[in-house]
C-alpha cells in the first residue's frame, strides 16, 4: 500500500505544503520555490488512471521521470490508482506556475486556521542630512509613538546610506534654516514629562503653604 499521510485536500485550498523527496528537490530546483514561505493553491485533483484516460497525459513522463522517481515506483502507484494533485502559485516574476504531485509524495499540509506572522520593517528616508546631525535624540519619541499606537516596542537604528554629498557652507546654512523652521515640536516626551512633574510639585508646594497659612 502507498504511504499516504494526508487526506485529499479540497480544490481551492490555499496552504503551505511539505513534499517528500525526490519531488521536493525537483520543485525546489525547477521553480526556485520555498515551500516554507509560499502558499500553494490546490487547482485540480484527478486519479492517475483518469489522468491517462481523460486528460491524455502520461504521469510517468510528466511527473515521475522528471523528478527522478523510478519506473518501478510509478507502476506501483499506477496499480494503486494514486491521486494526482495540481498546485498553482505565483513566482517572484508574478507568473502563475503549475506543477503536479502524487498524493503519496505530500508529507504535510499546514493548518489553514494558522495566522501568518513575519518580521516587519518600517523604512523612513530622511533624505540627505549633515553627517554630524544626531537623530538618536528623537528615538524616544519614535519609540513612544509606535508603542502607544501598535502596542509593540520596536528596535530603532540610525543607518547612513548612499554617497556622501559635499555641500558649501552657504548651502548648508540655507538647508538647516529651512529644516529647523519646519520643526514644530522641540521637546521630547521625557522633557514634557519632566516639566509636568515640576509643575505638579510646584502646585503641591503651594497647596502645602496655603494649608499652613490657614489658622
mmCIF file of C-alpha atoms in Angstrom:
data_model
loop_
_atom_site.group_PDB
_atom_site.id
_atom_site.type_symbol
_atom_site.label_atom_id
_atom_site.label_comp_id
_atom_site.label_asym_id
_atom_site.label_seq_id
_atom_site.Cartn_x
_atom_site.Cartn_y
_atom_site.Cartn_z
ATOM 1 C CA UNK A 1 0.000 0.000 0.000
ATOM 2 C CA UNK A 2 1.215 3.549 -0.708
ATOM 3 C CA UNK A 3 2.373 5.664 2.211
ATOM 4 C CA UNK A 4 -0.305 8.374 2.284
ATOM 5 C CA UNK A 5 -0.238 10.635 5.349
ATOM 6 C CA UNK A 6 -2.807 13.297 4.384
ATOM 7 C CA UNK A 7 -6.459 13.412 3.399
ATOM 8 C CA UNK A 8 -7.283 14.504 -0.133
ATOM 9 C CA UNK A 9 -7.480 18.320 0.076
ATOM 10 C CA UNK A 10 -10.322 20.363 -1.382
ATOM 11 C CA UNK A 11 -9.882 22.169 -4.674
ATOM 12 C CA UNK A 12 -9.190 25.828 -3.956
ATOM 13 C CA UNK A 13 -7.396 25.143 -0.674
ATOM 14 C CA UNK A 14 -4.559 27.601 -0.089
ATOM 15 C CA UNK A 15 -1.956 26.424 2.387
ATOM 16 C CA UNK A 16 1.677 25.520 2.980
ATOM 17 C CA UNK A 17 2.577 22.038 1.767
ATOM 18 C CA UNK A 18 5.601 19.906 2.588
ATOM 19 C CA UNK A 19 6.718 17.365 -0.001
ATOM 20 C CA UNK A 20 8.840 14.260 0.169
ATOM 21 C CA UNK A 21 11.967 13.774 -1.872
ATOM 22 C CA UNK A 22 12.696 13.477 -4.697
ATOM 23 C CA UNK A 23 9.597 15.592 -5.523
ATOM 24 C CA UNK A 24 10.610 18.266 -3.017
ATOM 25 C CA UNK A 25 14.093 18.639 -4.513
ATOM 26 C CA UNK A 26 12.674 18.713 -8.041
ATOM 27 C CA UNK A 27 10.130 21.507 -7.489
ATOM 28 C CA UNK A 28 12.568 23.484 -5.332
ATOM 29 C CA UNK A 29 15.187 23.492 -8.083
ATOM 30 C CA UNK A 30 12.861 23.805 -11.078
ATOM 31 C CA UNK A 31 10.697 26.624 -9.736
ATOM 32 C CA UNK A 32 13.070 28.173 -7.189
ATOM 33 C CA UNK A 33 10.244 27.542 -4.757
ATOM 34 C CA UNK A 34 10.492 27.837 -0.982
ATOM 35 C CA UNK A 35 7.518 25.848 0.253
ATOM 36 C CA UNK A 36 8.065 27.124 3.798
ATOM 37 C CA UNK A 37 7.193 30.682 2.761
ATOM 38 C CA UNK A 38 4.969 30.235 -0.313
ATOM 39 C CA UNK A 39 1.353 29.176 -0.080
ATOM 40 C CA UNK A 40 0.155 26.831 -2.797
ATOM 41 C CA UNK A 41 -3.361 26.568 -4.199
ATOM 42 C CA UNK A 42 -4.890 23.186 -4.992
ATOM 43 C CA UNK A 43 -6.136 23.683 -8.553
ATOM 44 C CA UNK A 44 -7.202 20.177 -9.562
ATOM 45 C CA UNK A 45 -7.444 16.609 -8.310
ATOM 46 C CA UNK A 46 -7.515 13.569 -10.564
ATOM 47 C CA UNK A 47 -6.707 9.894 -10.259
ATOM 48 C CA UNK A 48 -3.723 8.620 -12.178
ATOM 49 C CA UNK A 49 -5.843 6.395 -14.434
ATOM 50 C CA UNK A 50 -8.258 9.246 -15.212
ATOM 51 C CA UNK A 51 -5.294 11.456 -15.999
ATOM 52 C CA UNK A 52 -4.191 8.949 -18.618
ATOM 53 C CA UNK A 53 -7.673 8.185 -19.948
ATOM 54 C CA UNK A 54 -9.372 11.596 -19.867
ATOM 55 C CA UNK A 55 -6.545 14.138 -19.887
ATOM 56 C CA UNK A 56 -4.412 12.065 -22.251
ATOM 57 C CA UNK A 57 -1.351 12.866 -20.140
ATOM 58 C CA UNK A 58 1.449 10.489 -19.269
ATOM 59 C CA UNK A 59 2.122 10.704 -15.498
ATOM 60 C CA UNK A 60 5.390 8.826 -15.820
ATOM 61 C CA UNK A 61 6.893 11.247 -18.354
ATOM 62 C CA UNK A 62 5.357 14.418 -16.921
ATOM 63 C CA UNK A 63 5.838 13.749 -13.203
ATOM 64 C CA UNK A 64 7.872 10.690 -12.257
ATOM 65 C CA UNK A 65 10.657 10.750 -14.816
ATOM 66 C CA UNK A 66 11.453 14.472 -14.468
ATOM 67 C CA UNK A 67 11.540 14.124 -10.670
ATOM 68 C CA UNK A 68 13.856 11.093 -10.855
ATOM 69 C CA UNK A 69 11.274 8.670 -9.443
ATOM 70 C CA UNK A 70 11.837 5.145 -10.684
ATOM 71 C CA UNK A 71 9.568 3.412 -13.154
ATOM 72 C CA UNK A 72 9.023 0.690 -10.570
ATOM 73 C CA UNK A 73 7.559 3.230 -8.133
ATOM 74 C CA UNK A 74 5.420 4.639 -10.935
ATOM 75 C CA UNK A 75 3.978 1.212 -11.736
ATOM 76 C CA UNK A 76 3.121 0.656 -8.059
ATOM 77 C CA UNK A 77 1.309 3.996 -7.908
ATOM 78 C CA UNK A 78 -0.476 3.292 -11.186
ATOM 79 C CA UNK A 79 -1.665 -0.045 -9.820
ATOM 80 C CA UNK A 80 -2.993 1.744 -6.711
ATOM 81 C CA UNK A 81 -4.535 4.490 -8.903
ATOM 82 C CA UNK A 82 -2.843 7.192 -6.847
ATOM 83 C CA UNK A 83 -4.464 10.643 -6.797
ATOM 84 C CA UNK A 84 -2.525 13.370 -8.620
ATOM 85 C CA UNK A 85 -2.878 16.877 -7.186
ATOM 86 C CA UNK A 86 -2.132 20.016 -9.208
ATOM 87 C CA UNK A 87 -0.821 23.116 -7.470
ATOM 88 C CA UNK A 88 -0.566 26.704 -8.646
ATOM 89 C CA UNK A 89 1.432 29.585 -7.222
ATOM 90 C CA UNK A 90 2.732 32.998 -8.288
ATOM 91 C CA UNK A 91 6.507 33.138 -8.679
ATOM 92 C CA UNK A 92 8.786 36.114 -7.986
ATOM 93 C CA UNK A 93 8.162 37.400 -11.518
ATOM 94 C CA UNK A 94 4.383 37.446 -10.953
ATOM 95 C CA UNK A 95 3.937 34.490 -13.309
ATOM 96 C CA UNK A 96 1.466 31.754 -12.403
ATOM 97 C CA UNK A 97 3.134 28.356 -12.224
ATOM 98 C CA UNK A 98 1.585 24.893 -12.056
ATOM 99 C CA UNK A 99 3.008 21.529 -11.076
ATOM 100 C CA UNK A 100 1.576 18.108 -10.204
ATOM 101 C CA UNK A 101 2.382 15.835 -7.291
ATOM 102 C CA UNK A 102 1.197 12.308 -6.437
ATOM 103 C CA UNK A 103 -0.581 12.428 -3.083
ATOM 104 C CA UNK A 104 1.809 9.919 -1.527
ATOM 105 C CA UNK A 105 4.643 12.435 -2.035
ATOM 106 C CA UNK A 106 2.858 15.086 0.038
ATOM 107 C CA UNK A 107 4.129 14.858 3.592
ATOM 108 C CA UNK A 108 2.145 17.538 5.380
ATOM 109 C CA UNK A 109 -0.432 20.323 4.963
ATOM 110 C CA UNK A 110 -0.309 23.320 7.269
ATOM 111 C CA UNK A 111 -3.301 24.161 9.455
ATOM 112 C CA UNK A 112 -5.329 26.620 7.356
ATOM 113 C CA UNK A 113 -6.541 28.343 10.545
ATOM 114 C CA UNK A 114 -2.996 29.384 11.432
ATOM 115 C CA UNK A 115 -2.171 33.082 11.114
ATOM 116 C CA UNK A 116 0.903 34.099 9.100
ATOM 117 C CA UNK A 117 3.480 36.081 11.079
ATOM 118 C CA UNK A 118 6.612 37.737 9.698
ATOM 119 C CA UNK A 119 9.039 40.410 10.805
ATOM 120 C CA UNK A 120 8.045 43.856 9.524
ATOM 121 C CA UNK A 121 10.212 46.886 8.905
ATOM 122 C CA UNK A 122 9.075 50.485 8.586
ATOM 123 C CA UNK A 123 11.697 52.280 6.494
ATOM 124 C CA UNK A 124 11.747 56.074 6.765
ATOM 125 C CA UNK A 125 14.048 58.008 4.452
ATOM 126 C CA UNK A 126 15.196 61.333 5.928
ATOM 127 C CA UNK A 127 16.873 62.359 2.678
ATOM 128 C CA UNK A 128 20.393 63.808 2.879
ATOM 129 C CA UNK A 129 21.332 65.425 6.178
ATOM 130 C CA UNK A 130 24.601 66.577 7.768
ATOM 131 C CA UNK A 131 26.609 63.559 8.884
ATOM 132 C CA UNK A 132 27.103 65.077 12.329
ATOM 133 C CA UNK A 133 23.360 65.575 12.899
ATOM 134 C CA UNK A 134 22.349 63.343 15.812
ATOM 135 C CA UNK A 135 18.933 61.789 15.201
ATOM 136 C CA UNK A 136 19.137 59.405 18.155
ATOM 137 C CA UNK A 137 17.785 62.102 20.472
ATOM 138 C CA UNK A 138 14.404 61.610 18.795
ATOM 139 C CA UNK A 139 14.352 57.833 19.204
ATOM 140 C CA UNK A 140 12.404 58.108 22.477
ATOM 141 C CA UNK A 141 9.584 59.974 20.753
ATOM 142 C CA UNK A 142 9.542 57.478 17.886
ATOM 143 C CA UNK A 143 9.533 54.529 20.272
ATOM 144 C CA UNK A 144 6.708 56.067 22.297
ATOM 145 C CA UNK A 145 4.699 56.843 19.150
ATOM 146 C CA UNK A 146 4.908 53.262 17.855
ATOM 147 C CA UNK A 147 4.395 51.620 21.246
ATOM 148 C CA UNK A 148 1.271 53.641 22.082
ATOM 149 C CA UNK A 149 -0.299 53.004 18.673
ATOM 150 C CA UNK A 150 0.788 49.481 17.743
ATOM 151 C CA UNK A 151 1.409 48.046 21.187
ATOM 152 C CA UNK A 152 4.921 46.875 20.367
ATOM 153 C CA UNK A 153 8.380 48.004 21.417
ATOM 154 C CA UNK A 154 10.425 48.371 18.212
ATOM 155 C CA UNK A 155 14.162 48.468 17.684
ATOM 156 C CA UNK A 156 15.337 51.693 16.042
ATOM 157 C CA UNK A 157 18.733 52.251 14.456
ATOM 158 C CA UNK A 158 20.246 55.103 12.502
ATOM 159 C CA UNK A 159 21.797 53.964 9.214
ATOM 160 C CA UNK A 160 23.719 56.121 6.736
ATOM 161 C CA UNK A 161 23.318 55.010 3.114
ATOM 162 C CA UNK A 162 24.329 56.245 -0.311
ATOM 163 C CA UNK A 163 27.146 58.512 -1.425
ATOM 164 C CA UNK A 164 28.275 61.494 0.643
ATOM 165 C CA UNK A 165 27.381 64.856 -0.921
ATOM 166 C CA UNK A 166 29.682 67.820 -0.336
ATOM 167 C CA UNK A 167 27.694 70.984 0.419
ATOM 168 C CA UNK A 168 29.031 74.537 0.673
ATOM 169 C CA UNK A 169 28.723 76.406 3.947
ATOM 170 C CA UNK A 170 26.165 78.766 2.427
ATOM 171 C CA UNK A 171 24.034 75.914 1.082
ATOM 172 C CA UNK A 172 24.319 74.116 4.419
ATOM 173 C CA UNK A 173 23.110 77.205 6.286
ATOM 174 C CA UNK A 174 20.175 77.575 3.905
ATOM 175 C CA UNK A 175 19.166 73.938 4.239
ATOM 176 C CA UNK A 176 19.445 73.994 8.016
ATOM 177 C CA UNK A 177 17.357 77.167 8.225
ATOM 178 C CA UNK A 178 14.610 75.579 6.149
ATOM 179 C CA UNK A 179 14.773 72.352 8.146
ATOM 180 C CA UNK A 180 14.703 73.942 11.596
ATOM 181 C CA UNK A 181 11.847 76.254 10.593
ATOM 182 C CA UNK A 182 9.811 73.149 9.788
ATOM 183 C CA UNK A 183 10.232 71.803 13.329
ATOM 184 C CA UNK A 184 7.059 72.239 15.375
ATOM 185 C CA UNK A 185 7.899 70.040 18.348
ATOM 186 C CA UNK A 186 11.171 70.848 20.073
ATOM 187 C CA UNK A 187 10.620 68.890 23.283
ATOM 188 C CA UNK A 188 10.815 65.161 23.709
ATOM 189 C CA UNK A 189 8.202 63.328 25.757
ATOM 190 C CA UNK A 190 10.766 62.911 28.526
ATOM 191 C CA UNK A 191 11.251 66.677 28.722
ATOM 192 C CA UNK A 192 7.496 67.265 28.674
ATOM 193 C CA UNK A 193 7.015 64.729 31.464
ATOM 194 C CA UNK A 194 9.762 66.358 33.496
ATOM 195 C CA UNK A 195 8.150 69.775 33.076
ATOM 196 C CA UNK A 196 4.735 68.419 34.077
ATOM 197 C CA UNK A 197 6.282 66.792 37.143
ATOM 198 C CA UNK A 198 7.897 70.101 38.127
ATOM 199 C CA UNK A 199 4.595 71.940 37.675
ATOM 200 C CA UNK A 200 2.807 69.296 39.733
ATOM 201 C CA UNK A 201 5.377 69.560 42.525
ATOM 202 C CA UNK A 202 5.037 73.330 42.461
ATOM 203 C CA UNK A 203 1.270 73.042 42.873
ATOM 204 C CA UNK A 204 1.727 70.646 45.791
ATOM 205 C CA UNK A 205 4.126 73.077 47.473
ATOM 206 C CA UNK A 206 1.668 75.926 47.030
ATOM 207 C CA UNK A 207 -1.110 73.777 48.468
ATOM 208 C CA UNK A 208 1.025 72.943 51.497
ATOM 209 C CA UNK A 209 1.816 76.640 52.039
ATOM 210 C CA UNK A 210 -1.859 77.502 51.666
ATOM 211 C CA UNK A 211 -2.856 74.882 54.229
ATOM 212 C CA UNK A 212 -0.198 76.143 56.619
ATOM 213 C CA UNK A 213 -1.493 79.688 56.313
ATOM 214 C CA UNK A 214 -5.000 78.675 57.367
ATOM 215 C CA UNK A 215 -5.357 79.139 61.165
#
